[in-house]
Every structure is written in C-alpha cells, then in structure tokens.
Tab-separated table of C-alpha atoms in Angstrom:
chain	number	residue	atom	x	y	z
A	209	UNK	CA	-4.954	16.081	8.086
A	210	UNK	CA	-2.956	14.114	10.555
A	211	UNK	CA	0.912	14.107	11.312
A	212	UNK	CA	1.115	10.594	9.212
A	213	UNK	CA	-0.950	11.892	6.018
A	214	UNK	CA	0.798	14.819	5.763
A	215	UNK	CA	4.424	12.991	5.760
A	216	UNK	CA	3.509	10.588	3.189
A	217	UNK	CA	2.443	13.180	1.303
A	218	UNK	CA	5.415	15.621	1.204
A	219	UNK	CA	7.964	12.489	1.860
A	220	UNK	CA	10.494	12.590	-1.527
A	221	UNK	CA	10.100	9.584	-4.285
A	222	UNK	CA	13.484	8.521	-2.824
A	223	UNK	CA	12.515	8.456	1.124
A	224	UNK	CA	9.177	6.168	-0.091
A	225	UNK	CA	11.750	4.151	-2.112
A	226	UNK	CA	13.564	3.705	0.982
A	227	UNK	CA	10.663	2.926	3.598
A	228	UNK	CA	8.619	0.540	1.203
A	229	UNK	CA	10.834	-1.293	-0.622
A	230	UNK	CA	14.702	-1.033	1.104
A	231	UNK	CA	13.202	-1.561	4.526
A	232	UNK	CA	11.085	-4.213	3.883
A	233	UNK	CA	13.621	-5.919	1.617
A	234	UNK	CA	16.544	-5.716	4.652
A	235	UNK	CA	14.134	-6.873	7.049
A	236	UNK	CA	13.460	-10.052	4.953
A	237	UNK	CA	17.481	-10.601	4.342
A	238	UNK	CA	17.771	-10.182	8.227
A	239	UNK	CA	14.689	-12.539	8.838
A	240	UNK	CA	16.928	-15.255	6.274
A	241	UNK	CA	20.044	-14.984	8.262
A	242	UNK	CA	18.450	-15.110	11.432
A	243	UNK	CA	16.500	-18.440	10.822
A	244	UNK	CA	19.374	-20.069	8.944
A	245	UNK	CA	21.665	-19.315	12.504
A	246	UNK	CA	18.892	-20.871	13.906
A	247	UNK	CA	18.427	-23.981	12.105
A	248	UNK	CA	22.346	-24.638	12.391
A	249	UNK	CA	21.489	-24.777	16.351
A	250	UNK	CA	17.610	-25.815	16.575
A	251	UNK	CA	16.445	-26.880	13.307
A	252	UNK	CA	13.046	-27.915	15.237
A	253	UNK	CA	12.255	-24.144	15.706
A	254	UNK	CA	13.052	-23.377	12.099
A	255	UNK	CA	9.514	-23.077	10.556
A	256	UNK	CA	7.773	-21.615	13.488
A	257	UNK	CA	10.478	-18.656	14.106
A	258	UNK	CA	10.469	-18.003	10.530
A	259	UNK	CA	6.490	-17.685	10.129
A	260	UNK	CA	6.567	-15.400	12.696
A	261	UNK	CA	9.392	-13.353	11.982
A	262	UNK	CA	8.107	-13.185	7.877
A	263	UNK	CA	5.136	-12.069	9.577
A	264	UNK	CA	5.666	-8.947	11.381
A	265	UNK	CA	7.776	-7.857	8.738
A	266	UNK	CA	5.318	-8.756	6.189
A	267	UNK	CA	2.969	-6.948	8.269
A	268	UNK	CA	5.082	-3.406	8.916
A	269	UNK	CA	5.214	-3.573	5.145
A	270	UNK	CA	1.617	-3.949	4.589
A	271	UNK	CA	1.228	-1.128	7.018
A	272	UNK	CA	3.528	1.134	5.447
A	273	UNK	CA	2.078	0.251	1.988
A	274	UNK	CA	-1.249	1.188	3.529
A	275	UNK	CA	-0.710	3.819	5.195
A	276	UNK	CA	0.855	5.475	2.190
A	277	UNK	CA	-2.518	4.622	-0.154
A	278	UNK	CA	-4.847	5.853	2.583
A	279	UNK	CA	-3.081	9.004	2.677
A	280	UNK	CA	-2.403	9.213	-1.175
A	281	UNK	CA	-6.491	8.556	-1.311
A	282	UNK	CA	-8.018	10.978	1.264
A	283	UNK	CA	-5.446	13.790	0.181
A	284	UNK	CA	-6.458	13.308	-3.385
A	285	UNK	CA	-10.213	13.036	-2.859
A	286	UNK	CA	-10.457	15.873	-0.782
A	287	UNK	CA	-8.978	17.796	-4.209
A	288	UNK	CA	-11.192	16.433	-6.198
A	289	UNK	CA	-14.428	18.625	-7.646
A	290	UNK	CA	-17.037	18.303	-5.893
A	291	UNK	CA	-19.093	16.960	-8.875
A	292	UNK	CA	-16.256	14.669	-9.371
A	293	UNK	CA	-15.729	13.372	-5.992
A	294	UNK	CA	-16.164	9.804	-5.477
A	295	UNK	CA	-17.727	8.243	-2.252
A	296	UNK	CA	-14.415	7.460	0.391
A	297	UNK	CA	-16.682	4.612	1.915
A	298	UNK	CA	-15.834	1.159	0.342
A	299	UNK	CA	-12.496	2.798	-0.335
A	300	UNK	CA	-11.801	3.171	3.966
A	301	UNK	CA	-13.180	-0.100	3.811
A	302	UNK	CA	-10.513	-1.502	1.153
A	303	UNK	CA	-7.537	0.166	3.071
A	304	UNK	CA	-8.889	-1.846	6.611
A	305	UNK	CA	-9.864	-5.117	5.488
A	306	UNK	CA	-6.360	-6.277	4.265
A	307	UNK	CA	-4.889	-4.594	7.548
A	308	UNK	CA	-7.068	-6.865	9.770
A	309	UNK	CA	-6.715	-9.563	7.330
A	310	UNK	CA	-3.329	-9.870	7.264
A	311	UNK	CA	-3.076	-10.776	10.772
A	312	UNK	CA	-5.755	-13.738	10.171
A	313	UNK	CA	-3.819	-15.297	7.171
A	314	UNK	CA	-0.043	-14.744	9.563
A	315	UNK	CA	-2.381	-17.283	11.862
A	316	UNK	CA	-3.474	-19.732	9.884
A	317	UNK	CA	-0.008	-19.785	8.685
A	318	UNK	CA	1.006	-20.695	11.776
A	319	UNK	CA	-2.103	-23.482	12.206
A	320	UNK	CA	-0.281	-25.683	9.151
A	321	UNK	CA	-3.526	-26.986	8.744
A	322	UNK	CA	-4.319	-27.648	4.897
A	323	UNK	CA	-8.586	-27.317	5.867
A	324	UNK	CA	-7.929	-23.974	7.133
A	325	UNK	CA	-5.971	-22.548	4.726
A	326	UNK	CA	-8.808	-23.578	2.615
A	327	UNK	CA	-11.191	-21.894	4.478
A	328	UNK	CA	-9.590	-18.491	4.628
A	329	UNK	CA	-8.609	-18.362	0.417
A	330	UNK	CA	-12.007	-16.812	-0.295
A	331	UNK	CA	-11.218	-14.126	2.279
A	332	UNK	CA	-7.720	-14.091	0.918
A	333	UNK	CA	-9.293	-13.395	-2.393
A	334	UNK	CA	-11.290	-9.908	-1.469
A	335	UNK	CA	-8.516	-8.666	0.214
A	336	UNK	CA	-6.531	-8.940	-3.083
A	337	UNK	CA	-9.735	-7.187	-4.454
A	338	UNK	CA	-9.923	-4.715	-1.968
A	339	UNK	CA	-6.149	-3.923	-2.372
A	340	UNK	CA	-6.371	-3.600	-6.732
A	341	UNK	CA	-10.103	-1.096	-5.535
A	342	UNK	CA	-7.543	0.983	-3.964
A	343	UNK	CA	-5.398	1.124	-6.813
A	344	UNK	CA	-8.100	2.138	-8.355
A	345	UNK	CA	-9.439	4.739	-6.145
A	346	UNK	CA	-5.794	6.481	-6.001
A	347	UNK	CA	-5.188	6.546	-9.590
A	348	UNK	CA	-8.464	7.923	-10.505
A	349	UNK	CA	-8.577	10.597	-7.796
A	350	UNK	CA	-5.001	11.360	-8.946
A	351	UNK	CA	-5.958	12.212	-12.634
A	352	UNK	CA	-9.064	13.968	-11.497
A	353	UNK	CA	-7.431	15.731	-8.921
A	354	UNK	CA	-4.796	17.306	-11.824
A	355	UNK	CA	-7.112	17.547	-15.088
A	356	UNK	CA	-10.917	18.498	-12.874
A	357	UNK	CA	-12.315	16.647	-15.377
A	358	UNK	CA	-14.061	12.804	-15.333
A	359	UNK	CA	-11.531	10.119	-16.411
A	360	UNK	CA	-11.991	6.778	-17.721
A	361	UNK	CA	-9.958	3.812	-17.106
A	362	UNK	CA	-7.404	4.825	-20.343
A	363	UNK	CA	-6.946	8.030	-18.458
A	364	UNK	CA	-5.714	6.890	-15.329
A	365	UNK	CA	-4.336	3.509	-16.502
A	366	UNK	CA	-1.067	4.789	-16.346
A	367	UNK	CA	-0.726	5.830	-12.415
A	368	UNK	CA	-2.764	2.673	-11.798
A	369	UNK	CA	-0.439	0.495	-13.158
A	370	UNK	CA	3.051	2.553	-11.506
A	371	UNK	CA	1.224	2.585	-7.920
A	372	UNK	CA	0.871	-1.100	-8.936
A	373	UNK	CA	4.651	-1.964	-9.422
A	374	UNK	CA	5.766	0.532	-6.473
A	375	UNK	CA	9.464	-0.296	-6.718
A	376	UNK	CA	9.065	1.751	-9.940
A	377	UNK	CA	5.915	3.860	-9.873
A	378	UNK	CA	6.853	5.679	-6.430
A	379	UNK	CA	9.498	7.596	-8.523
A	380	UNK	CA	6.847	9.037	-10.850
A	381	UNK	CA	3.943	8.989	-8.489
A	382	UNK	CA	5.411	10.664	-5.446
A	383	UNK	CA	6.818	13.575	-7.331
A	384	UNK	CA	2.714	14.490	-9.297
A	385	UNK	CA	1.657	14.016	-5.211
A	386	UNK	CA	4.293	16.525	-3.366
A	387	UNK	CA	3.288	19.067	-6.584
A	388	UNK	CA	-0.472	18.775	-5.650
A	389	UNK	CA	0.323	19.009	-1.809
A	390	UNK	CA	2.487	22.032	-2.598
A	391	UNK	CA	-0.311	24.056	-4.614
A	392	UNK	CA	-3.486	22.618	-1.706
A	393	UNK	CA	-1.219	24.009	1.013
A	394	UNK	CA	-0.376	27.662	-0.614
A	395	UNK	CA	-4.196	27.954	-2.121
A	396	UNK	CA	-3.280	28.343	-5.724
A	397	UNK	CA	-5.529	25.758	-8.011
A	398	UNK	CA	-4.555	22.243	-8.619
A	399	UNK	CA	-6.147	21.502	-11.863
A	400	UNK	CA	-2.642	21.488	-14.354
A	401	UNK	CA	-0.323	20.212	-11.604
A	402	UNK	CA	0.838	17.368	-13.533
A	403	UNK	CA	2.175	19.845	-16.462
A	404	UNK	CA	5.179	21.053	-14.222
C-alpha cells in the first residue's frame, strides 16, 4: 500500500470534506474573481483564461476524487473473501479512463469547435459510465468487505448512492473506511466493522 492509499484511507470524514469539496469549491470562487478582474481589463482573453483556469481546477478535483475511489477500491478488495473478491481489472480501467479523458474534453473545450465536441460525447459518455462502475465497485466491496457475505444491489445501494453525492456521503463513508483500516492494520477480523 502506497503513501497516497494509505492517507485516504485513515484521512477523517472532515479532512475529505475539506480536500474534495472546500478546495475545489475555493478554487472555482478564485477562478470567478480572477476572470471577472480580467475581463474589466482584457475582455478578449476572458473565455480562453477561464477554460483553462476551470480546467486545472476541474482536473485537481477529478484527481483528488480519483485518487480517493482507487484507494477506497483496492483497500476494500484486498478485504474482501477470497470467494467474494471481484476482478480489480475493468475497475483500474474505470479509475484511468476519466483521468486521461478529462484532459481530452479540457481540449476540445478549448477548440470551440461544435464538430468536435460532437465527436468526443460518445467518449464523454463511457467515462460517465466508467465513473458510476466505480461507484459500483466501491460500494459493493464496502458491504462485502463488512458482512463476508455476497450482496446484491439493495445491499449496497445505500453506500452507492452517499459515495455518489460526496458532499454528504464522505461523512458516513469515511468513518465505515478508517474502522476497516483500523481492524486490517491490527489483524483482528473485519467482517462486523460496520456495527461499531
């Protein structure tokens, strides 16, 4: 487990709270002032600063938000029974693709060219997919990774829907995670971890 895993995973509901949604929310307020001082002085710079600058912070968001699910998922699949355990290969796959696409759709932005934004929506459209698989992947694991037992989608709806609206979920979510990381790192057995 590597330096960045392992702080996502024992990081407090309130320090996610702050990285994912305070940060990123700042950085947009600063991105709005900053073009609107601009476009007092150079109004022909306007859009192109602000695609840009909504970009990269856009993009450290997605990062973050990333980061944190990749972490969430190869922590909780490595819990997981055995039996249990589902594959981590389209689910590696559905944390990279949106990373690298990202990047793609900040250009094309950029390109203002209605044929091209065209183009990329079907590409835009399995990186939504590949973001809800994750969902998916984290909030199953999750449940498994507590009960040991198979789950279907009634069982985990719950933490798929909370890791789905983050602003709120990461105060329930985070706390179930730094429980399981607790028991994994002093041995004892996960299985019941949600029922502290």
């Amino acid at each position: 487990m590597n330096a960045i895993t392992s702080l996502f995973l024992r990081a407090k509901h309130w320090q996610l709270f702050l990285l994912l949604i305070c940060v990123p929310f700042f950085g947009q307020v600063a991105c709005v002032t900053y073009l609107l001082l601009v476009a007092q002085r150079r109004p022909e710079h306007f859009v192109r600063a602000g695609g840009w600058l909504f970009g990269i912070v856009f993009a450290l968001y997605i990062f973050c938000n990333l980061s944190w699910l990749w972490s969430l998922g190869s922590f909780l699949n490595s819990v997981v029974p055995r039996p249990l355990k589902p594959r981590m290969g389209f689910f590696r796959f559905a944390m990279i693709y949106p990373t690298v696409y990202v990047f793609a759709f900040i250009a094309v932005l950029q390109i203002q060219n209605l044929t091209a934004f065209a183009l990329i929506m079907p590409f835009h459209f399995f990186a939504m997919f590949c973001m809800f698989y994750s969902l998916y992947f984290v909030s199953k694991n999750l449940v498994m990774a507590e009960s040991s037992k198979s789950v279907s989608f009634d069982g985990y709806a719950g933490p798929f829907f909370l890791i789905w609206f983050l602003p709120l979920g990461i105060w329930f979510i985070q706390p179930r995670i730094n429980r399981i990381y607790a028991l994994k790192r002093s041995g004892e057995p996960v299985t019941g971890a949600n029922a502290g």
